[in-house]
Coordinates of C-alpha atoms in Angstrom, one line a residue:
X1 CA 42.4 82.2 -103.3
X2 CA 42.9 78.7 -103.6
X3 CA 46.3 78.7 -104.0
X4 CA 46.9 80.9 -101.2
X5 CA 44.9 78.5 -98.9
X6 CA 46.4 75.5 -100.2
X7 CA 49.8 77.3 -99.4
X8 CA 48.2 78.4 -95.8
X9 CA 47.3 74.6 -94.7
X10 CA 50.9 72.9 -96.2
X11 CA 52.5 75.8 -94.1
X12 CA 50.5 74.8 -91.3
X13 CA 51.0 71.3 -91.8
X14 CA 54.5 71.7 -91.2
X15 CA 54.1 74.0 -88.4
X16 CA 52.8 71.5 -86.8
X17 CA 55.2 68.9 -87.8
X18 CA 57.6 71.4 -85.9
X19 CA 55.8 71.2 -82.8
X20 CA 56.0 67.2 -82.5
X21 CA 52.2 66.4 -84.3
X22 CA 50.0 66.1 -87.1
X23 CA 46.7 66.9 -87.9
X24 CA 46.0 63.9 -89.9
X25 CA 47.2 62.3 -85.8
X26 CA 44.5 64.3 -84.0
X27 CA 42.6 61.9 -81.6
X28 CA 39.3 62.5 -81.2
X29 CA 39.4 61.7 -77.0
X30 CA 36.9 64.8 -77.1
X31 CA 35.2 66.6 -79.4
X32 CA 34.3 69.9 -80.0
X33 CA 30.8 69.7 -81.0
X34 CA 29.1 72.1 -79.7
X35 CA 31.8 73.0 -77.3
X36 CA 30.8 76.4 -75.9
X37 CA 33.7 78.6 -74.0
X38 CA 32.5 77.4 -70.3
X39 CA 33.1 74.0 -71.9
X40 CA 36.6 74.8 -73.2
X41 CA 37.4 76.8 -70.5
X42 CA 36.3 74.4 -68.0
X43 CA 38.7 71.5 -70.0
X44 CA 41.7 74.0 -69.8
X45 CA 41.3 74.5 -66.2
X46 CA 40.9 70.7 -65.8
X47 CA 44.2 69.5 -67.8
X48 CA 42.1 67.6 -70.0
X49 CA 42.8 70.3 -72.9
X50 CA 45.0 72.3 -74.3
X51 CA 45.0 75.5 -76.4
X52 CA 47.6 73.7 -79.2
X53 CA 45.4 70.6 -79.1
X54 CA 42.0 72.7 -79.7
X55 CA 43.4 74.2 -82.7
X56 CA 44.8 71.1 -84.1
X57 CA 41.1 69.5 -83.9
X58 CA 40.0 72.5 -85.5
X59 CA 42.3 72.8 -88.4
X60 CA 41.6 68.9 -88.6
X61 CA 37.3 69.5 -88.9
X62 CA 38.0 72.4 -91.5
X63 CA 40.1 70.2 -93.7
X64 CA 37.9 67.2 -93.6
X65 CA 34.8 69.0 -94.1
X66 CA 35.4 72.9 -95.1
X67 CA 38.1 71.4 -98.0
X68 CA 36.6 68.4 -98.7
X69 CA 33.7 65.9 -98.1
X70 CA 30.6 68.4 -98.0
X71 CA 33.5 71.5 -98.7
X72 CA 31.6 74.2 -97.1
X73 CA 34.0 76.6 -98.2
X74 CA 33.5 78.9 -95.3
X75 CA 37.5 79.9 -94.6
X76 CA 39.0 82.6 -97.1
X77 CA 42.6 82.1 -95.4
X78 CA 43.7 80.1 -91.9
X79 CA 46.1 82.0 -89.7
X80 CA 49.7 80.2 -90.3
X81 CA 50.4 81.4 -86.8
X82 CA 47.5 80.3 -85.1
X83 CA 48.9 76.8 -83.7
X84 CA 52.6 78.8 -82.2
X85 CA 49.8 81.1 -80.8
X86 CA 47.9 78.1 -79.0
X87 CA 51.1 76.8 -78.2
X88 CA 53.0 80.2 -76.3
X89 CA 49.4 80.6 -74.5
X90 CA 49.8 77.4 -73.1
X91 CA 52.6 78.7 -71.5
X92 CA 51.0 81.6 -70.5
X93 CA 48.3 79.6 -68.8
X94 CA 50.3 77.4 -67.3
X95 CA 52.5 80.2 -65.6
X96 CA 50.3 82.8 -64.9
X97 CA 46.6 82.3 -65.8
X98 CA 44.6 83.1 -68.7
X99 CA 44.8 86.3 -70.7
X100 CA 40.8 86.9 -70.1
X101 CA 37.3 86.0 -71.1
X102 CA 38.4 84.5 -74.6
X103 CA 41.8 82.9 -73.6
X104 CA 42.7 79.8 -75.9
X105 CA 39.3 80.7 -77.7
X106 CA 39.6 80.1 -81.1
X107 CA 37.4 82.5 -83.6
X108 CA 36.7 83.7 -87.3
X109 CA 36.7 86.7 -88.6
X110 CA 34.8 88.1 -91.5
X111 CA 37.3 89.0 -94.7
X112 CA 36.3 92.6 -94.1
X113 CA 38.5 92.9 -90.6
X114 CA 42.2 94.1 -90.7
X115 CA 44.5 92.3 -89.1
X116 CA 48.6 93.2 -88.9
X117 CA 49.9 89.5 -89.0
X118 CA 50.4 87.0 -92.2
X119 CA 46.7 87.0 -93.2
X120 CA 45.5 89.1 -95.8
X121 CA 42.3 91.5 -95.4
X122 CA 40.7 91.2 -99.2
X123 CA 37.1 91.7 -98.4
X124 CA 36.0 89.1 -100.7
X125 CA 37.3 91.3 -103.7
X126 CA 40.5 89.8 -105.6
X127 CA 41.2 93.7 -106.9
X128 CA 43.0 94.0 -103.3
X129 CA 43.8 90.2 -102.7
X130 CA 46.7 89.6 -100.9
X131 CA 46.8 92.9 -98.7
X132 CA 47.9 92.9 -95.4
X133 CA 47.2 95.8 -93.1
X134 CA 49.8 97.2 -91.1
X135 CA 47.8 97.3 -88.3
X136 CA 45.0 95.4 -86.4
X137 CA 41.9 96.8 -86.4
X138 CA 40.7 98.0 -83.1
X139 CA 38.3 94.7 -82.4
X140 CA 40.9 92.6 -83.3
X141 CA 43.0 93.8 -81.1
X142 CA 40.5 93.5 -77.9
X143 CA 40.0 90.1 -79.2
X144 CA 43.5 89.3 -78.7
X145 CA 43.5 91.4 -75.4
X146 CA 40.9 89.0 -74.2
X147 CA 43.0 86.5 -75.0
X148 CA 41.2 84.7 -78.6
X149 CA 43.1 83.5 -81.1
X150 CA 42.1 84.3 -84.6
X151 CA 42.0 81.4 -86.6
X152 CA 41.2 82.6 -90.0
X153 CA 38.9 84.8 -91.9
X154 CA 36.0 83.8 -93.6
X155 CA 34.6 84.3 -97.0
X156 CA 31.7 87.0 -97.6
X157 CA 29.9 88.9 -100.1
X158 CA 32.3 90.4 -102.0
X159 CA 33.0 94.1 -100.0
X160 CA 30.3 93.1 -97.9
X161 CA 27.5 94.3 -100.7
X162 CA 25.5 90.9 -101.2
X163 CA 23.7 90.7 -104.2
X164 CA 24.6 86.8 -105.3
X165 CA 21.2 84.6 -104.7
X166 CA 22.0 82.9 -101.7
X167 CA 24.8 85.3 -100.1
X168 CA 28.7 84.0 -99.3
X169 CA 29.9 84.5 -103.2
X170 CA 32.9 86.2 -103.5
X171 CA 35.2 86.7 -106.5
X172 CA 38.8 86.2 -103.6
X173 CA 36.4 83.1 -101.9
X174 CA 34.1 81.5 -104.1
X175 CA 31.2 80.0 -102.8
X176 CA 30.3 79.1 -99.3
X177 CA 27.3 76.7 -98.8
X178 CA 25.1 76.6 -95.8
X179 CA 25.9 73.1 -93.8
X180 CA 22.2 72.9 -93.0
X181 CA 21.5 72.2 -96.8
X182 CA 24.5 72.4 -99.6
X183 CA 22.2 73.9 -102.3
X184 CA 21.3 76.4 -100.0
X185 CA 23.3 80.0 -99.6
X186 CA 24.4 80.8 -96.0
X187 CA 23.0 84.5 -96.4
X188 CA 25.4 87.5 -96.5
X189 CA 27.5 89.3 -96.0
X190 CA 29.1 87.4 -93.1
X191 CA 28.1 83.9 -94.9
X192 CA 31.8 82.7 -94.4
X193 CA 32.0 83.0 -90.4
X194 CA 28.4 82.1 -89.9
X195 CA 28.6 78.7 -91.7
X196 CA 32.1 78.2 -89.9
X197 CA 30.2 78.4 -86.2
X198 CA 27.6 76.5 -88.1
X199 CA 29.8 73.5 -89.2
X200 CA 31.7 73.6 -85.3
X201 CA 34.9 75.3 -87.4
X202 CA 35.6 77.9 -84.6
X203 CA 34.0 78.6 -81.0
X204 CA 32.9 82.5 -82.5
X205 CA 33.1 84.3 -85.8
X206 CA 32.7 87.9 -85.8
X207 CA 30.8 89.6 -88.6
X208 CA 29.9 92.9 -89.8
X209 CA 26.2 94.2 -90.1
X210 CA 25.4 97.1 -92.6
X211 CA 21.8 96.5 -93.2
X212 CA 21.3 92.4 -91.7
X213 CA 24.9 91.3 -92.5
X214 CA 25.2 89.5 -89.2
X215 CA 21.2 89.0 -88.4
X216 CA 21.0 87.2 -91.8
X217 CA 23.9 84.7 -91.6
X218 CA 23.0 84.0 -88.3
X219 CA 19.3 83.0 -89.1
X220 CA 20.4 80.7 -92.2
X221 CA 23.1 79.0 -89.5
X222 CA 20.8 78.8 -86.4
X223 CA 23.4 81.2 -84.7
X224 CA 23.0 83.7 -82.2
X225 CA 24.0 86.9 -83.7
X226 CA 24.0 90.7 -82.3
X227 CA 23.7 93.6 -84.2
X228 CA 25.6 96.5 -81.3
X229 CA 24.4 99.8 -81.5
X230 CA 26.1 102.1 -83.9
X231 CA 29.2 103.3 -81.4
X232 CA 29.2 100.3 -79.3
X233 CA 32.2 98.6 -80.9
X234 CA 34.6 100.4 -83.5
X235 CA 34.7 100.2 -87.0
X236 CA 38.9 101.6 -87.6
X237 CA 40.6 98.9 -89.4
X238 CA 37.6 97.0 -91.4
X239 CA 37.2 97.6 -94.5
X240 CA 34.2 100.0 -94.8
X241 CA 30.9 100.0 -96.6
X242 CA 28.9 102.9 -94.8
X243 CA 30.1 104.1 -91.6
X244 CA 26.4 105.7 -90.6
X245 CA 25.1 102.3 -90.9
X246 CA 28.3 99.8 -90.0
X247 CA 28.9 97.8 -86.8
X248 CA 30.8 94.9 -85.9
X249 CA 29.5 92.2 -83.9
X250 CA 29.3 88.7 -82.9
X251 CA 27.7 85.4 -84.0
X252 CA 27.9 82.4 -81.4
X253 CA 26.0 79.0 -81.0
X254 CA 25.0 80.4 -77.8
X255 CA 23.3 83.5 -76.4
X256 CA 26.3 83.6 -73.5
X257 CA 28.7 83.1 -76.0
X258 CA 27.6 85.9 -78.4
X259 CA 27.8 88.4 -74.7
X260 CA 30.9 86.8 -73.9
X261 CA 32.3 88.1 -77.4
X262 CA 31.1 91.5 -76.8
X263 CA 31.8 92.1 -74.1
X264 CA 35.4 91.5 -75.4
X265 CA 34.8 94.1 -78.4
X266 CA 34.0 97.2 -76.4
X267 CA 35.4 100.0 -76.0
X268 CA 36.8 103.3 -76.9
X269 CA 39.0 103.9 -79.8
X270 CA 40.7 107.5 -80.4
X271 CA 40.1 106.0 -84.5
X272 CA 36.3 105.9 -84.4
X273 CA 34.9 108.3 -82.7
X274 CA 31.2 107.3 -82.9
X275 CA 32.7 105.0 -79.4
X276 CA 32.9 108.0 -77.6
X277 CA 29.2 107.4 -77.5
X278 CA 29.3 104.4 -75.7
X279 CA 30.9 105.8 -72.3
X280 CA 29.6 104.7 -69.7
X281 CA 26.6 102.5 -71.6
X282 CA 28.9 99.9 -72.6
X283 CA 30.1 96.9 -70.7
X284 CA 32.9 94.8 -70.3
X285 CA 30.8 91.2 -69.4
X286 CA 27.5 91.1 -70.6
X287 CA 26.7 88.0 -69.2
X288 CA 25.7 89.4 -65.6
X289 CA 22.5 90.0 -67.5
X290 CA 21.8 86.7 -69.0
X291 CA 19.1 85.4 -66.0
X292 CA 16.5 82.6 -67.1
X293 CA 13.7 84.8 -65.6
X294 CA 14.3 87.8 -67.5
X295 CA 11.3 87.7 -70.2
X296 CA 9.4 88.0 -67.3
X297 CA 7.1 91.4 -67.0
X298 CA 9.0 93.0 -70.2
X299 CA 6.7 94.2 -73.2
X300 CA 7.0 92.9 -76.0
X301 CA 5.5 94.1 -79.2
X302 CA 5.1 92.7 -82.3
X303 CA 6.0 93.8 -85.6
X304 CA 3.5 91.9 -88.3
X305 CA 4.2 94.0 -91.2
X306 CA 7.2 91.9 -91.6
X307 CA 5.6 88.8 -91.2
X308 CA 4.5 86.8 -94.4
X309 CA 7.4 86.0 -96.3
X310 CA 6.6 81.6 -95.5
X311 CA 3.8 80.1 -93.7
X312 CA 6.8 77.7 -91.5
X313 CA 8.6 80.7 -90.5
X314 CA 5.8 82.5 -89.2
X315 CA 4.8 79.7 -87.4
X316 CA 8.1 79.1 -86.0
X317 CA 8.0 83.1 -84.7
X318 CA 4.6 82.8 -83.6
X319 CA 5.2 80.1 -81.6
X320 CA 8.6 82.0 -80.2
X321 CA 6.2 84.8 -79.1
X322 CA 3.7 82.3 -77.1
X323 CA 6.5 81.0 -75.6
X324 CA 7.7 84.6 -74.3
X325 CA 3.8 85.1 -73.0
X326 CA 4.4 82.1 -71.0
X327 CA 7.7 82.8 -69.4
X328 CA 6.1 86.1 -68.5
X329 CA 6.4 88.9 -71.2
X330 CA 3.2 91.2 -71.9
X331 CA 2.7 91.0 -75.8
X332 CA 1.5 93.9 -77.4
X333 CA 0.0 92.5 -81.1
X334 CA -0.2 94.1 -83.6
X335 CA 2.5 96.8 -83.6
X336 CA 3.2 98.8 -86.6
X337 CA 5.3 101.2 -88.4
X338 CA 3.6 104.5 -90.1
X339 CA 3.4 103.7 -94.0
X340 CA 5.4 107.2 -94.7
X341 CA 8.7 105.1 -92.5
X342 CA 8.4 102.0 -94.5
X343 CA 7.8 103.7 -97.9
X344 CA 10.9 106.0 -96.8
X345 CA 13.0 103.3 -95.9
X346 CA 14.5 101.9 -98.8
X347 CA 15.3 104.6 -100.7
X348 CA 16.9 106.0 -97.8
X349 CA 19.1 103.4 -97.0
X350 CA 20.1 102.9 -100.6
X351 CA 21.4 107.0 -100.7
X352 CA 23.1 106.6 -97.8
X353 CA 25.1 103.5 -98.2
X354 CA 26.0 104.0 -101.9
X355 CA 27.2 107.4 -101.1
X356 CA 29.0 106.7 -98.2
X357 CA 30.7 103.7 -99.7
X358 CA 32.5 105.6 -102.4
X359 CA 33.7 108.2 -100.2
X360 CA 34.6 105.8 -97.4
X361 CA 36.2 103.4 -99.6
X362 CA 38.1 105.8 -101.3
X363 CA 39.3 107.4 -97.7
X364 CA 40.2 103.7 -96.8
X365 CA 42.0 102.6 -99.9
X366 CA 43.7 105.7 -100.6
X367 CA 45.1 105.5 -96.7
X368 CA 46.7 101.9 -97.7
X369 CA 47.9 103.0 -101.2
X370 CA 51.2 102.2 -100.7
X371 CA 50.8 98.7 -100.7
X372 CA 47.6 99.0 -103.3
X373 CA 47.6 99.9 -106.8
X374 CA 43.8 99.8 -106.5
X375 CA 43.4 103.1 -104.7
X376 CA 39.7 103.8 -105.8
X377 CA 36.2 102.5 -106.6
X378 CA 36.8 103.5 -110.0
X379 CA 40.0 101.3 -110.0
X380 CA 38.1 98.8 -108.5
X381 CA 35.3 98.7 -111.0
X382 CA 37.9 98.6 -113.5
X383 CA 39.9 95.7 -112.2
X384 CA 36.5 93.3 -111.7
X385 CA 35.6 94.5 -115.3
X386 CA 38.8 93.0 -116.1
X387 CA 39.3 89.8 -119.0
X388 CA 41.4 88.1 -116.2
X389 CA 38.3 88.6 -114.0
X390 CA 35.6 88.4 -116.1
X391 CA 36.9 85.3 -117.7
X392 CA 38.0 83.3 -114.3
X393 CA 36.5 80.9 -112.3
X394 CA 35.0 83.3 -110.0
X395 CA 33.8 86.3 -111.6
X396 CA 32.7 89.4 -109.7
X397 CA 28.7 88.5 -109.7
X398 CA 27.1 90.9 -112.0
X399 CA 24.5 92.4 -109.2
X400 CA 28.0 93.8 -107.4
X401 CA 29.0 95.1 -110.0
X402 CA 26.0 97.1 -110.6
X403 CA 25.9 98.2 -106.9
X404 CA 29.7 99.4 -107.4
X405 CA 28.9 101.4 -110.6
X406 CA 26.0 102.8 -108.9
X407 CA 27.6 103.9 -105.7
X408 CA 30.5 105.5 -108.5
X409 CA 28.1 107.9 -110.2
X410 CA 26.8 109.6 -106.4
X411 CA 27.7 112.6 -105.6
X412 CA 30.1 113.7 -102.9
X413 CA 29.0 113.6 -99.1
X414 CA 27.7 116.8 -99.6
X415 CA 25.2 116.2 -102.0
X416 CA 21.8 117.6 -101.3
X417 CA 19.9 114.8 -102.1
X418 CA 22.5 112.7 -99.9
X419 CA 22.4 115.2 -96.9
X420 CA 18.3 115.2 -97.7
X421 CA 18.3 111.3 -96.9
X422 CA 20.5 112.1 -93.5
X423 CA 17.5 113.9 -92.6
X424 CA 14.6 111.0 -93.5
X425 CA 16.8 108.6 -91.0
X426 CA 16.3 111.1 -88.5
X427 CA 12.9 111.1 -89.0
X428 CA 12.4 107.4 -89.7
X429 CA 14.3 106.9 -86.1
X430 CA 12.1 109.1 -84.1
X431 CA 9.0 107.5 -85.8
X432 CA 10.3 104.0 -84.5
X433 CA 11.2 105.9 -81.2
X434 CA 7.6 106.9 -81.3
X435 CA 6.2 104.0 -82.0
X436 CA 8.2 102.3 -78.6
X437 CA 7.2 105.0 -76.7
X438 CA 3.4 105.1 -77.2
X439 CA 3.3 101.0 -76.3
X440 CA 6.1 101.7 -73.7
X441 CA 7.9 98.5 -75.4
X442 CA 10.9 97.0 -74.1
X443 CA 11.7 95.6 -77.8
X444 CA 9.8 94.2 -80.8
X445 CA 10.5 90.9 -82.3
X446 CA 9.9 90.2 -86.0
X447 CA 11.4 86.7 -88.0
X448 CA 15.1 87.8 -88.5
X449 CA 14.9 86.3 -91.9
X450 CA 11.3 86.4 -94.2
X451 CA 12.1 83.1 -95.3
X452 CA 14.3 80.3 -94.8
X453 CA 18.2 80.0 -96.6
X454 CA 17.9 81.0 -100.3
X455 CA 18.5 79.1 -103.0
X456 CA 21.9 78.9 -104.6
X457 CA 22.2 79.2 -108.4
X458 CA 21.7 76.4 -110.2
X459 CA 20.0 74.9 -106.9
X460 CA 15.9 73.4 -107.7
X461 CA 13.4 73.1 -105.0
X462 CA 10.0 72.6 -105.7
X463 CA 9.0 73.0 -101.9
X464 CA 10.7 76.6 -101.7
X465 CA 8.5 79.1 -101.2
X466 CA 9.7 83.2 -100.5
X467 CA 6.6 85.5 -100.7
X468 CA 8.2 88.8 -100.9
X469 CA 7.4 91.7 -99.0
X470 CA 8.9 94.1 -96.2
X471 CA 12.0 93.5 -94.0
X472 CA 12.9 94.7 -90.8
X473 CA 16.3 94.4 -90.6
X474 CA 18.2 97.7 -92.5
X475 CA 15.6 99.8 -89.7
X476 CA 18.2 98.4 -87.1
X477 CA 20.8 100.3 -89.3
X478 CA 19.7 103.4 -90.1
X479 CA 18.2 103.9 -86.8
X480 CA 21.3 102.9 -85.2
X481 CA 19.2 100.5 -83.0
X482 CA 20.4 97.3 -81.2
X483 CA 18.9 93.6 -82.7
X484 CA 19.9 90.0 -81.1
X485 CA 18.6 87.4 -83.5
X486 CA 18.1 83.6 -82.2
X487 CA 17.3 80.6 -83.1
X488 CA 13.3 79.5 -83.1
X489 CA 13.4 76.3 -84.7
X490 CA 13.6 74.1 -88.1
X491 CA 11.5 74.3 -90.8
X492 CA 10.4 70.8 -91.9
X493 CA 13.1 70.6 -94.5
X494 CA 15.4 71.0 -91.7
X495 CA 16.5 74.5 -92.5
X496 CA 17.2 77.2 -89.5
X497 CA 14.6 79.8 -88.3
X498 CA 15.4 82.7 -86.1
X499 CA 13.7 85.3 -84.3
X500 CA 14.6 89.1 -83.9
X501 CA 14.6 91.4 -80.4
X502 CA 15.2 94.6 -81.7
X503 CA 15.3 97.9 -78.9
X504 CA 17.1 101.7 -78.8
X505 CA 20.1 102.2 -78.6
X506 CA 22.3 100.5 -76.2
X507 CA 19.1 98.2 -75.2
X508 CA 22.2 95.4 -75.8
X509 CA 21.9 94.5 -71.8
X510 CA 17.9 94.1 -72.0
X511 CA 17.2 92.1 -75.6
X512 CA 20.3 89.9 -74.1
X513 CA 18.6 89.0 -70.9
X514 CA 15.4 88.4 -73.3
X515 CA 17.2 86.4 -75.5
X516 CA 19.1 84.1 -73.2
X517 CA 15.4 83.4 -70.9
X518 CA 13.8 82.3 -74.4
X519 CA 17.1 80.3 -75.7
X520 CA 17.4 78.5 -72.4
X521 CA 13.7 77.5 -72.4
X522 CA 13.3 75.8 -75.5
X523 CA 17.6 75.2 -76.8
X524 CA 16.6 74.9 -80.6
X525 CA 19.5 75.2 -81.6
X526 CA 21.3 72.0 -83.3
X527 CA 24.2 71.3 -85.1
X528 CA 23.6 70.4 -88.9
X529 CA 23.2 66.6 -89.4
X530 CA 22.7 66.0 -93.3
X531 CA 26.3 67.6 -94.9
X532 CA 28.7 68.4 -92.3
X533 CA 29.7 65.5 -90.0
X534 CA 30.3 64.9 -85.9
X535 CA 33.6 64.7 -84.9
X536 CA 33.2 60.4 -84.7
X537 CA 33.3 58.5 -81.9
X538 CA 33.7 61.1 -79.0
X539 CA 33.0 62.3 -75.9
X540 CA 31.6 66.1 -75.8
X541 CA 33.6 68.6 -74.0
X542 CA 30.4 69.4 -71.8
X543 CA 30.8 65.7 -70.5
X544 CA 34.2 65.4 -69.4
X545 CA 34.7 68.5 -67.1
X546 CA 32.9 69.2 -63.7
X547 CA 30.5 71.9 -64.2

């Protein structure tokens, strides 16, 4: 992995030396702190920016402080096309307007999500580094549509599974650290992307969510992160982990971002036919329902069984749901789940997505075995069980490999005890169902993350405290539900807090509108301060264009 990157930024180096700059040259007129996509859009439009010059202060900020200084270590790979791209939509622009929505927008994508250009698509695992898909998957390809260019993909838990304290270790990536703390994790899977938005990297990163993968990340990074209902946007071309439970969505530093993005992601694809589901409940802009009013007369209930986990966070959240009382929601406290749904729950989850991730990986890899010797889990197991692995600087982390050689001895997809656990998630998502119906609730909020960022290994803080108990997040998943996370506030060591609005399916229009009226009355969200540095002496992009 290193190599590879070292090899992607000296090829980019002289890519730009082609085009008549360098990035150790980049001014700093303007920075990009913060800048949200009415802000670069706005400097496009004005003449003040360019899409080549927005990628060059980019790749400048992810040398300086991704490969060096703090070394977040949030990129896996940068695109080695990304600055001709910039450059030909300059053109483009200039000659006959943007492409759409995202034009000139630069954005991360998780490891997981195939693309058909120079990058690879590894999914954190080195057993298929350096494969590249022949073809983009289908939220790639709206991204483009919609004008973004990719940037580069970002480290995660190795095939999305987690299990490393702290999340963002992969055996292809290597560590990422949260910016808000360097011997904190960034959570997983989507660690990489999360930290990039985090660290002002990229404008967006897109993540995928199989039981919190975005909703986690995003809370650790003080992001705005949407989990889409379960059809919403396609899964074809990602690499796959459990295709009853994955979704792909967005994380952003701003509630209008994160819509902007998915709006952009939607719609139907002929290779996942779960978005057939979606016609005529999904939308191409959801920000016609962002209003600053729009807490006002919903119902809102709250879900304390998954409160507990540390006294700041609870605060934080408590706080959050005041805050909605005063802008005009009806708060409904307590609201709870029966103890038969959360007793079921975990087991549940656990049959479904091991199951489904050996047959689905199996379907995946043995669809790209010509250019993949690794063609199976077994294969896979093998490889990571490797001396060459085993022995190297980044190891597969041992509670992975456990997961993979437990998800290698289930049965086929139609294995009773498998099929029996299809039918507990039916009954677990009517019992939620229920449980909205009889408070007629709009959406329930719950902290998005128990506790604040985990602690990495080898990390010591005496002031950590993680009470464990019950989460709310895999509910979203196996429910097939819709959750926005965003941000509360800082604990007192600095460290992000978020909040969770979680409705039924295809609620995205509603716990959006709820999202944005609470972000826009309190804007807690801040870059981090301590590890990853402003852009020096600068004005912001928000500053030099008429709004």
């Amino acid at each position: 992995m290193i190599s590879k990157l070292r090899w992607g930024v000296v090829f980019l180096s002289a890519q730009v030396l082609a085009l008549g700059v360098s990035i150790s040259s980049v001014s700093a007129q303007s920075c990009l702190e913060e800048a949200t996509i009415g802000d670069i859009q706005a400097a496009y439009r004005s003449g003040r920016l360019s899409s080549k010059e927005l990628v060059l202060k980019y790749l400048a900020r992810i040398r300086n402080f991704d490969k060096a200084g703090p070394n977040i270590n949030s990129i896996i790979e940068i695109n080695p096309e990304a600055l001709r791209i910039a450059a030909r939509q300059d053109l483009e622009r200039r000659s006959g307007g943007p492409r759409g929505p995202l034009d000139g927008i630069p954005v991360i994508l998780k490891g997981n999500v195939g693309t058909a250009d120079r990058m690879t698509t590894n999914a954190g695992s080195r057993a298929i580094e350096g494969v590249v898909m022949p073809f983009d998957a289908f939220i790639a390809s709206q991204l483009r549509s919609a004008g973004a260019i990719i940037l580069g993909k970002g480290n995660l838990d190795e095939w999305a599974h987690g299990g490393a304290p702290g999340g963002g270790y992969s055996s292809a990536g290597g560590q990422t650290l949260n910016p808000y703390n360097l011997g904190r994790g960034p959570a997983g899977s989507s660690g990489g992307p999360a930290a990039a938005v985090a660290s002002n990297f990229a404008v967006l990163a897109i993540g995928t969510d199989t039981g919190g993968s975005i909703r986690g990340p995003s809370a650790a990074n003080s992001l705005v992160g949407i989990k889409p209902t379960l059809g919403l946007t396609s899964r074809a071309g990602i690499v796959p982990f459990a295709l009853s439970l994955d979704v792909a969505g967005p994380m952003a530093r701003t509630v209008t971002d994160a819509a902007i993005a998915l709006g952009a992601m939607t719609g139907i694809d002929p290779n996942d036919p779960r978005t057939y589901e979606s016609e005529g409940r999904s939308y191409t802009d959801y920000t016609q329902f962002l209003v600053r009013n729009g807490l006002q007369g919903a119902r809102i209930g709250v879900a304390r069984r998954f409160f507990g986990g540390n006294d700041e966070v609870d605060a934080a959240v408590f706080a959050a749901i005041e805050q909605m009382r005063a802008l005009g929601a009806t708060i409904i406290d307590p609201v709870d789940f029966p103890d038969s749904t959360v007793s079921a729950l975990g087991s549940t989850y656990t049959t479904i997505s091991d199951t489904e991730f050996k047959a689905n990986l199996n379907d995946f890899l043995g669809a790209i075995a010509d250019i993949t010797p690794v063609d199976t889990l077994q294969k896979v197991i093998t490889f990571s069980e490797s001396p060459e692995i085993v022995n190297s600087a980044f190891p597969v982390f041992p509670g992975v490999l456990s997961r993979l050689r437990a998800a290698e001895a289930r049965g086929p997809l139609t294995d009773p005890v498998y099929l029996s656990a299809l039918d507990t998630a039916t009954v677990i998502k009517n019992s939620i169902l229920g449980v909205m119906d009889a408070n007629q609730l709009d959406a329930l909020v719950y902290p998005t993350s128990r506790c604040t960022a985990s602690l990495l290994p080898g990390s010591v803080d005496p002031n950590y405290i993680c009470r464990s108990g019950p989460g709310a997040s895999n509910y979203a998943n196996v429910g097939n539900f819709a959750d926005v996370s965003v941000p509360v506030g800082f604990a007192q060591d600095g460290l992000p807090i978020n909040v969770s609005f979680f409705g039924r399916a295809y609620s995205e229009p509603s716990l959006l509108k709820f999202a944005y009226s609470y972000e826009q009355a309190t804007l807690f969200r801040r870059p981090p301060t301590t590890s990853v540095g402003a852009f020096g002496q600068c004005t912001p992009l928000a500053g030099i264009v008429p709004k």
